[in-house]
């Protein structure tokens, strides 16, 4: 009888430890490449579409609608907005940073917006319900941020390179030219600029 009680106690303890391990582990979000039918169930465009803005728009028109709405509201062209999203999250809804030491980062969602900056955006736009996992809100956020960069640092809204550097480093960091000490970041900014140029050329022939 005593042995049975001990065995039962061991089994219960094992289950409890297993549950603790699961609850304390970091959730890893895998890209969902299913077909999208609405904002709530938004899916991520598959990698095969990423290098062609027309294919992204054809796959899910939310991207077209949201990008054009942000462009009209804030002035940053849709091809610049989309190139930034591609670099930041690869269009993955629940994206989080994957680089070393990223556990302390609050960057999240399509735009990889930091928590405090997102709250600033919510207050500035009077949109407390804005979500970092929303296509519409994420593109609006990038447009809003670029507007601030334009006003504060006089960066044209078509200057993908410097808009991205300011987006990555923050406007304060951009003013201090912190990016000059980061050769890898300059390469990334060049890559984003090239993609934006490709998107711009492709967009001229997109079926709307």
PDB file of C-alpha atoms in Angstrom:
ATOM      1  CA  UNK A   1       0.000   0.000   0.000  1.00  0.00           C
ATOM      2  CA  UNK A   2       2.798   2.387   0.963  1.00  0.00           C
ATOM      3  CA  UNK A   3       4.619   1.603  -2.280  1.00  0.00           C
ATOM      4  CA  UNK A   4       1.473   2.420  -4.307  1.00  0.00           C
ATOM      5  CA  UNK A   5       1.076   5.744  -2.501  1.00  0.00           C
ATOM      6  CA  UNK A   6       4.717   6.591  -3.175  1.00  0.00           C
ATOM      7  CA  UNK A   7       4.333   5.660  -6.841  1.00  0.00           C
ATOM      8  CA  UNK A   8       1.236   7.850  -7.157  1.00  0.00           C
ATOM      9  CA  UNK A   9       3.062  10.752  -5.508  1.00  0.00           C
ATOM     10  CA  UNK A  10       5.971  10.387  -7.926  1.00  0.00           C
ATOM     11  CA  UNK A  11       3.625  10.402 -10.922  1.00  0.00           C
ATOM     12  CA  UNK A  12       1.824  13.533  -9.687  1.00  0.00           C
ATOM     13  CA  UNK A  13       5.141  15.307  -9.118  1.00  0.00           C
ATOM     14  CA  UNK A  14       6.302  14.393 -12.615  1.00  0.00           C
ATOM     15  CA  UNK A  15       3.139  15.842 -14.150  1.00  0.00           C
ATOM     16  CA  UNK A  16       3.488  19.066 -12.158  1.00  0.00           C
ATOM     17  CA  UNK A  17       7.125  19.469 -13.179  1.00  0.00           C
ATOM     18  CA  UNK A  18       6.200  18.841 -16.795  1.00  0.00           C
ATOM     19  CA  UNK A  19       3.521  21.553 -16.686  1.00  0.00           C
ATOM     20  CA  UNK A  20       5.917  24.035 -15.098  1.00  0.00           C
ATOM     21  CA  UNK A  21       8.438  23.377 -17.838  1.00  0.00           C
ATOM     22  CA  UNK A  22       5.863  24.064 -20.541  1.00  0.00           C
ATOM     23  CA  UNK A  23       4.503  27.209 -18.929  1.00  0.00           C
ATOM     24  CA  UNK A  24       7.945  28.679 -18.351  1.00  0.00           C
ATOM     25  CA  UNK A  25       9.227  27.983 -21.849  1.00  0.00           C
ATOM     26  CA  UNK A  26       9.209  30.727 -24.439  1.00  0.00           C
ATOM     27  CA  UNK A  27       6.543  30.314 -27.083  1.00  0.00           C
ATOM     28  CA  UNK A  28       8.013  29.930 -30.551  1.00  0.00           C
ATOM     29  CA  UNK A  29       5.732  31.172 -33.287  1.00  0.00           C
ATOM     30  CA  UNK A  30       5.988  29.357 -36.580  1.00  0.00           C
ATOM     31  CA  UNK A  31       4.986  31.123 -39.802  1.00  0.00           C
ATOM     32  CA  UNK A  32       1.474  30.272 -40.910  1.00  0.00           C
ATOM     33  CA  UNK A  33       1.268  30.223 -44.693  1.00  0.00           C
ATOM     34  CA  UNK A  34      -2.451  29.511 -44.957  1.00  0.00           C
ATOM     35  CA  UNK A  35      -4.782  31.545 -47.130  1.00  0.00           C
ATOM     36  CA  UNK A  36      -6.042  34.679 -45.373  1.00  0.00           C
ATOM     37  CA  UNK A  37      -9.721  35.573 -45.208  1.00  0.00           C
ATOM     38  CA  UNK A  38      -9.786  38.412 -42.688  1.00  0.00           C
ATOM     39  CA  UNK A  39      -7.886  40.647 -40.282  1.00  0.00           C
ATOM     40  CA  UNK A  40      -8.491  38.472 -37.220  1.00  0.00           C
ATOM     41  CA  UNK A  41      -7.194  35.343 -38.965  1.00  0.00           C
ATOM     42  CA  UNK A  42      -4.476  37.092 -40.966  1.00  0.00           C
ATOM     43  CA  UNK A  43      -1.925  34.728 -42.422  1.00  0.00           C
ATOM     44  CA  UNK A  44       1.640  35.366 -43.453  1.00  0.00           C
ATOM     45  CA  UNK A  45       2.470  35.627 -47.168  1.00  0.00           C
ATOM     46  CA  UNK A  46       4.673  32.635 -48.087  1.00  0.00           C
ATOM     47  CA  UNK A  47       8.374  33.232 -48.832  1.00  0.00           C
ATOM     48  CA  UNK A  48       7.751  32.660 -52.541  1.00  0.00           C
ATOM     49  CA  UNK A  49       5.897  35.995 -52.650  1.00  0.00           C
ATOM     50  CA  UNK A  50       8.329  38.112 -50.631  1.00  0.00           C
ATOM     51  CA  UNK A  51      10.421  39.448 -53.496  1.00  0.00           C
ATOM     52  CA  UNK A  52       7.441  40.598 -55.529  1.00  0.00           C
ATOM     53  CA  UNK A  53       5.050  43.190 -54.144  1.00  0.00           C
ATOM     54  CA  UNK A  54       2.387  42.249 -56.698  1.00  0.00           C
ATOM     55  CA  UNK A  55       2.359  38.650 -55.479  1.00  0.00           C
ATOM     56  CA  UNK A  56       1.996  39.811 -51.879  1.00  0.00           C
ATOM     57  CA  UNK A  57      -0.907  42.071 -52.797  1.00  0.00           C
ATOM     58  CA  UNK A  58      -2.541  39.317 -54.843  1.00  0.00           C
ATOM     59  CA  UNK A  59      -2.103  36.809 -52.030  1.00  0.00           C
ATOM     60  CA  UNK A  60      -3.742  39.069 -49.469  1.00  0.00           C
ATOM     61  CA  UNK A  61      -5.279  42.405 -50.425  1.00  0.00           C
ATOM     62  CA  UNK A  62      -5.113  43.581 -46.817  1.00  0.00           C
ATOM     63  CA  UNK A  63      -1.493  44.487 -47.476  1.00  0.00           C
ATOM     64  CA  UNK A  64      -2.444  46.630 -50.461  1.00  0.00           C
ATOM     65  CA  UNK A  65      -5.326  48.306 -48.643  1.00  0.00           C
ATOM     66  CA  UNK A  66      -3.306  48.987 -45.493  1.00  0.00           C
ATOM     67  CA  UNK A  67      -0.188  50.174 -47.337  1.00  0.00           C
ATOM     68  CA  UNK A  68      -2.152  52.585 -49.506  1.00  0.00           C
ATOM     69  CA  UNK A  69      -4.103  53.893 -46.504  1.00  0.00           C
ATOM     70  CA  UNK A  70      -0.862  54.579 -44.630  1.00  0.00           C
ATOM     71  CA  UNK A  71       0.680  56.197 -47.708  1.00  0.00           C
ATOM     72  CA  UNK A  72      -2.314  58.504 -48.095  1.00  0.00           C
ATOM     73  CA  UNK A  73      -2.320  59.409 -44.399  1.00  0.00           C
ATOM     74  CA  UNK A  74       1.395  59.849 -43.710  1.00  0.00           C
ATOM     75  CA  UNK A  75       3.092  60.171 -47.093  1.00  0.00           C
ATOM     76  CA  UNK A  76       5.524  57.242 -47.154  1.00  0.00           C
ATOM     77  CA  UNK A  77       5.128  55.288 -50.434  1.00  0.00           C
ATOM     78  CA  UNK A  78       3.705  51.798 -50.111  1.00  0.00           C
ATOM     79  CA  UNK A  79       6.837  50.193 -51.570  1.00  0.00           C
ATOM     80  CA  UNK A  80       8.979  51.739 -48.815  1.00  0.00           C
ATOM     81  CA  UNK A  81       6.563  50.614 -46.105  1.00  0.00           C
ATOM     82  CA  UNK A  82       6.471  47.069 -47.448  1.00  0.00           C
ATOM     83  CA  UNK A  83      10.259  46.839 -47.733  1.00  0.00           C
ATOM     84  CA  UNK A  84      10.588  47.827 -44.079  1.00  0.00           C
ATOM     85  CA  UNK A  85       8.026  45.219 -42.996  1.00  0.00           C
ATOM     86  CA  UNK A  86       9.878  42.579 -44.994  1.00  0.00           C
ATOM     87  CA  UNK A  87      13.153  43.379 -43.275  1.00  0.00           C
ATOM     88  CA  UNK A  88      11.649  43.611 -39.814  1.00  0.00           C
ATOM     89  CA  UNK A  89       9.409  40.543 -39.703  1.00  0.00           C
ATOM     90  CA  UNK A  90       9.309  38.822 -43.110  1.00  0.00           C
ATOM     91  CA  UNK A  91       5.540  39.396 -42.871  1.00  0.00           C
ATOM     92  CA  UNK A  92       5.249  37.078 -39.858  1.00  0.00           C
ATOM     93  CA  UNK A  93       2.418  38.197 -37.594  1.00  0.00           C
ATOM     94  CA  UNK A  94       3.884  37.105 -34.244  1.00  0.00           C
ATOM     95  CA  UNK A  95       7.526  37.765 -35.107  1.00  0.00           C
ATOM     96  CA  UNK A  96      10.022  38.409 -32.330  1.00  0.00           C
ATOM     97  CA  UNK A  97      13.745  39.178 -32.555  1.00  0.00           C
ATOM     98  CA  UNK A  98      15.917  36.105 -33.076  1.00  0.00           C
ATOM     99  CA  UNK A  99      19.371  37.607 -32.602  1.00  0.00           C
ATOM    100  CA  UNK A 100      21.570  36.885 -29.597  1.00  0.00           C
ATOM    101  CA  UNK A 101      20.499  38.788 -26.490  1.00  0.00           C
ATOM    102  CA  UNK A 102      17.054  39.519 -27.931  1.00  0.00           C
ATOM    103  CA  UNK A 103      15.210  38.075 -24.927  1.00  0.00           C
ATOM    104  CA  UNK A 104      15.174  41.515 -23.301  1.00  0.00           C
ATOM    105  CA  UNK A 105      13.719  43.199 -26.401  1.00  0.00           C
ATOM    106  CA  UNK A 106      10.033  44.135 -26.491  1.00  0.00           C
ATOM    107  CA  UNK A 107       9.957  44.259 -30.315  1.00  0.00           C
ATOM    108  CA  UNK A 108       6.985  42.323 -31.633  1.00  0.00           C
ATOM    109  CA  UNK A 109       4.682  41.905 -34.601  1.00  0.00           C
ATOM    110  CA  UNK A 110       4.823  42.880 -38.257  1.00  0.00           C
ATOM    111  CA  UNK A 111       6.613  46.191 -37.624  1.00  0.00           C
ATOM    112  CA  UNK A 112       8.797  44.915 -34.755  1.00  0.00           C
ATOM    113  CA  UNK A 113       7.681  47.947 -32.768  1.00  0.00           C
ATOM    114  CA  UNK A 114       9.026  48.344 -29.247  1.00  0.00           C
ATOM    115  CA  UNK A 115       6.405  48.367 -26.504  1.00  0.00           C
ATOM    116  CA  UNK A 116       7.033  51.938 -25.335  1.00  0.00           C
ATOM    117  CA  UNK A 117       7.164  53.324 -28.874  1.00  0.00           C
ATOM    118  CA  UNK A 118       3.923  51.518 -29.679  1.00  0.00           C
ATOM    119  CA  UNK A 119       2.240  53.093 -26.662  1.00  0.00           C
ATOM    120  CA  UNK A 120       3.489  56.490 -27.826  1.00  0.00           C
ATOM    121  CA  UNK A 121       1.945  55.784 -31.232  1.00  0.00           C
ATOM    122  CA  UNK A 122      -1.362  54.734 -29.665  1.00  0.00           C
ATOM    123  CA  UNK A 123      -1.538  57.956 -27.678  1.00  0.00           C
ATOM    124  CA  UNK A 124      -0.413  60.198 -30.545  1.00  0.00           C
ATOM    125  CA  UNK A 125      -2.990  58.739 -32.938  1.00  0.00           C
ATOM    126  CA  UNK A 126      -5.736  58.305 -30.341  1.00  0.00           C
ATOM    127  CA  UNK A 127      -5.899  54.624 -31.184  1.00  0.00           C
ATOM    128  CA  UNK A 128      -5.545  52.705 -27.892  1.00  0.00           C
ATOM    129  CA  UNK A 129      -6.812  49.486 -29.481  1.00  0.00           C
ATOM    130  CA  UNK A 130      -4.082  49.368 -32.125  1.00  0.00           C
ATOM    131  CA  UNK A 131      -2.316  45.999 -32.180  1.00  0.00           C
ATOM    132  CA  UNK A 132       1.159  45.082 -33.315  1.00  0.00           C
ATOM    133  CA  UNK A 133      -0.282  41.950 -34.923  1.00  0.00           C
ATOM    134  CA  UNK A 134      -2.621  43.994 -37.129  1.00  0.00           C
ATOM    135  CA  UNK A 135      -1.575  44.588 -40.732  1.00  0.00           C
ATOM    136  CA  UNK A 136      -3.419  47.900 -40.842  1.00  0.00           C
ATOM    137  CA  UNK A 137      -2.042  49.182 -37.534  1.00  0.00           C
ATOM    138  CA  UNK A 138       1.511  48.043 -38.264  1.00  0.00           C
ATOM    139  CA  UNK A 139       1.698  49.844 -41.601  1.00  0.00           C
ATOM    140  CA  UNK A 140       0.081  52.906 -40.074  1.00  0.00           C
ATOM    141  CA  UNK A 141       2.694  52.805 -37.306  1.00  0.00           C
ATOM    142  CA  UNK A 142       5.576  52.751 -39.785  1.00  0.00           C
ATOM    143  CA  UNK A 143       4.048  55.653 -41.693  1.00  0.00           C
ATOM    144  CA  UNK A 144       3.614  57.586 -38.444  1.00  0.00           C
ATOM    145  CA  UNK A 145       7.198  56.891 -37.398  1.00  0.00           C
ATOM    146  CA  UNK A 146       8.540  57.984 -40.766  1.00  0.00           C
ATOM    147  CA  UNK A 147       6.508  61.167 -40.454  1.00  0.00           C
ATOM    148  CA  UNK A 148       8.295  61.887 -37.179  1.00  0.00           C
ATOM    149  CA  UNK A 149      11.638  61.164 -38.832  1.00  0.00           C
ATOM    150  CA  UNK A 150      10.784  63.552 -41.641  1.00  0.00           C
ATOM    151  CA  UNK A 151       9.828  66.325 -39.235  1.00  0.00           C
ATOM    152  CA  UNK A 152      12.678  65.811 -36.792  1.00  0.00           C
ATOM    153  CA  UNK A 153      15.553  64.872 -39.083  1.00  0.00           C
ATOM    154  CA  UNK A 154      14.317  66.217 -42.430  1.00  0.00           C
ATOM    155  CA  UNK A 155      14.580  62.813 -44.104  1.00  0.00           C
ATOM    156  CA  UNK A 156      12.485  62.668 -47.307  1.00  0.00           C
ATOM    157  CA  UNK A 157       9.740  60.056 -47.218  1.00  0.00           C
ATOM    158  CA  UNK A 158      11.184  58.432 -50.321  1.00  0.00           C
ATOM    159  CA  UNK A 159      14.666  58.071 -48.795  1.00  0.00           C
ATOM    160  CA  UNK A 160      14.412  54.408 -47.851  1.00  0.00           C
ATOM    161  CA  UNK A 161      17.973  54.120 -46.584  1.00  0.00           C
ATOM    162  CA  UNK A 162      17.820  56.898 -44.023  1.00  0.00           C
ATOM    163  CA  UNK A 163      14.218  56.195 -43.060  1.00  0.00           C
ATOM    164  CA  UNK A 164      15.236  52.647 -42.209  1.00  0.00           C
ATOM    165  CA  UNK A 165      18.343  53.727 -40.304  1.00  0.00           C
ATOM    166  CA  UNK A 166      16.222  56.099 -38.209  1.00  0.00           C
ATOM    167  CA  UNK A 167      13.585  53.391 -37.750  1.00  0.00           C
ATOM    168  CA  UNK A 168      16.190  50.951 -36.496  1.00  0.00           C
ATOM    169  CA  UNK A 169      18.283  53.306 -34.364  1.00  0.00           C
ATOM    170  CA  UNK A 170      15.539  55.665 -33.237  1.00  0.00           C
ATOM    171  CA  UNK A 171      15.517  59.310 -34.204  1.00  0.00           C
ATOM    172  CA  UNK A 172      17.874  60.173 -31.370  1.00  0.00           C
ATOM    173  CA  UNK A 173      20.331  57.513 -32.488  1.00  0.00           C
ATOM    174  CA  UNK A 174      20.014  58.695 -36.070  1.00  0.00           C
ATOM    175  CA  UNK A 175      20.877  62.237 -34.993  1.00  0.00           C
ATOM    176  CA  UNK A 176      23.955  60.908 -33.183  1.00  0.00           C
ATOM    177  CA  UNK A 177      24.802  58.806 -36.255  1.00  0.00           C
ATOM    178  CA  UNK A 178      25.124  55.629 -34.209  1.00  0.00           C
ATOM    179  CA  UNK A 179      24.678  53.638 -37.414  1.00  0.00           C
ATOM    180  CA  UNK A 180      28.131  54.708 -38.598  1.00  0.00           C
ATOM    181  CA  UNK A 181      29.632  52.308 -36.064  1.00  0.00           C
ATOM    182  CA  UNK A 182      27.508  49.436 -37.367  1.00  0.00           C
ATOM    183  CA  UNK A 183      28.742  48.277 -40.790  1.00  0.00           C
ATOM    184  CA  UNK A 184      26.281  45.380 -40.709  1.00  0.00           C
ATOM    185  CA  UNK A 185      23.366  47.803 -40.316  1.00  0.00           C
ATOM    186  CA  UNK A 186      24.526  49.881 -43.270  1.00  0.00           C
ATOM    187  CA  UNK A 187      24.485  46.694 -45.352  1.00  0.00           C
ATOM    188  CA  UNK A 188      20.953  45.939 -44.175  1.00  0.00           C
ATOM    189  CA  UNK A 189      19.815  49.473 -45.032  1.00  0.00           C
ATOM    190  CA  UNK A 190      21.261  49.019 -48.520  1.00  0.00           C
ATOM    191  CA  UNK A 191      19.380  45.743 -48.849  1.00  0.00           C
ATOM    192  CA  UNK A 192      16.100  47.362 -47.760  1.00  0.00           C
ATOM    193  CA  UNK A 193      16.649  50.187 -50.239  1.00  0.00           C
ATOM    194  CA  UNK A 194      17.193  47.744 -53.089  1.00  0.00           C
ATOM    195  CA  UNK A 195      14.045  45.831 -52.204  1.00  0.00           C
ATOM    196  CA  UNK A 196      12.035  49.066 -52.049  1.00  0.00           C
ATOM    197  CA  UNK A 197      13.323  49.975 -55.514  1.00  0.00           C
ATOM    198  CA  UNK A 198      12.319  46.538 -56.798  1.00  0.00           C
ATOM    199  CA  UNK A 199       8.882  46.872 -55.229  1.00  0.00           C
ATOM    200  CA  UNK A 200       8.483  50.307 -56.794  1.00  0.00           C
ATOM    201  CA  UNK A 201       9.223  48.964 -60.277  1.00  0.00           C
ATOM    202  CA  UNK A 202       6.963  45.956 -59.793  1.00  0.00           C
ATOM    203  CA  UNK A 203       4.067  47.999 -58.418  1.00  0.00           C
ATOM    204  CA  UNK A 204       3.700  49.810 -61.737  1.00  0.00           C
ATOM    205  CA  UNK A 205       2.411  46.632 -63.347  1.00  0.00           C
ATOM    206  CA  UNK A 206       0.400  45.188 -60.443  1.00  0.00           C
ATOM    207  CA  UNK A 207      -3.199  44.222 -61.102  1.00  0.00           C
ATOM    208  CA  UNK A 208      -5.245  46.162 -58.579  1.00  0.00           C
TER     209      UNK A 208
END
